[in-house]
Amino acid sequence: MSYTHMRIIKKQVVFLYVQADRISQAVHTYARLGTCLLLYK
C-alpha cells in the first residue's frame, strides 16, 4: 500500500468516527427528550 492510500484510509476512518460520535450524541439527546416527555405526561 502506498503512503497516499494510507492517508486516504485514515481520513475515511476519522470521518466515520466523527459521524458515529454525532449519531450517538443525537441518540442520547433524543433518549433524554423521550424520558422527559414520558415523565411529564
Coordinates of C-alpha atoms in Angstrom, one line a residue, residues 3-41:
Y3 CA 1.6 6.3 1.6
T4 CA -1.2 8.4 -0.1
H5 CA -3.5 5.3 0.1
M6 CA -2.9 5.1 3.8
R7 CA -3.7 8.7 4.2
I8 CA -7.0 8.4 2.4
I9 CA -8.0 5.4 4.5
K10 CA -7.0 7.4 7.7
K11 CA -9.2 10.3 6.6
Q12 CA -12.2 7.9 6.0
V13 CA -11.7 6.3 9.4
V14 CA -11.7 9.6 11.1
F15 CA -14.8 10.7 9.2
L16 CA -16.6 7.6 10.3
Y17 CA -15.6 8.1 13.9
V18 CA -16.9 11.7 13.8
Q19 CA -20.2 10.5 12.2
A20 CA -20.6 7.8 14.8
D21 CA -19.9 10.3 17.6
R22 CA -22.6 12.7 16.2
I23 CA -25.1 9.9 15.8
S24 CA -24.5 8.7 19.4
Q25 CA -24.9 12.2 20.7
A26 CA -28.2 12.6 18.8
V27 CA -29.4 9.3 20.2
H28 CA -28.6 10.4 23.7
T29 CA -30.4 13.7 23.2
Y30 CA -33.5 12.0 21.8
A31 CA -33.4 9.4 24.6
R32 CA -33.3 12.2 27.1
L33 CA -36.1 14.1 25.5
G34 CA -38.2 10.9 25.3
T35 CA -37.7 10.1 29.0
C36 CA -38.6 13.7 29.9
L37 CA -41.8 13.5 27.9
L38 CA -42.7 10.2 29.5
L39 CA -42.0 11.6 33.0
Y40 CA -44.1 14.7 32.5
K41 CA -47.1 13.0 30.8

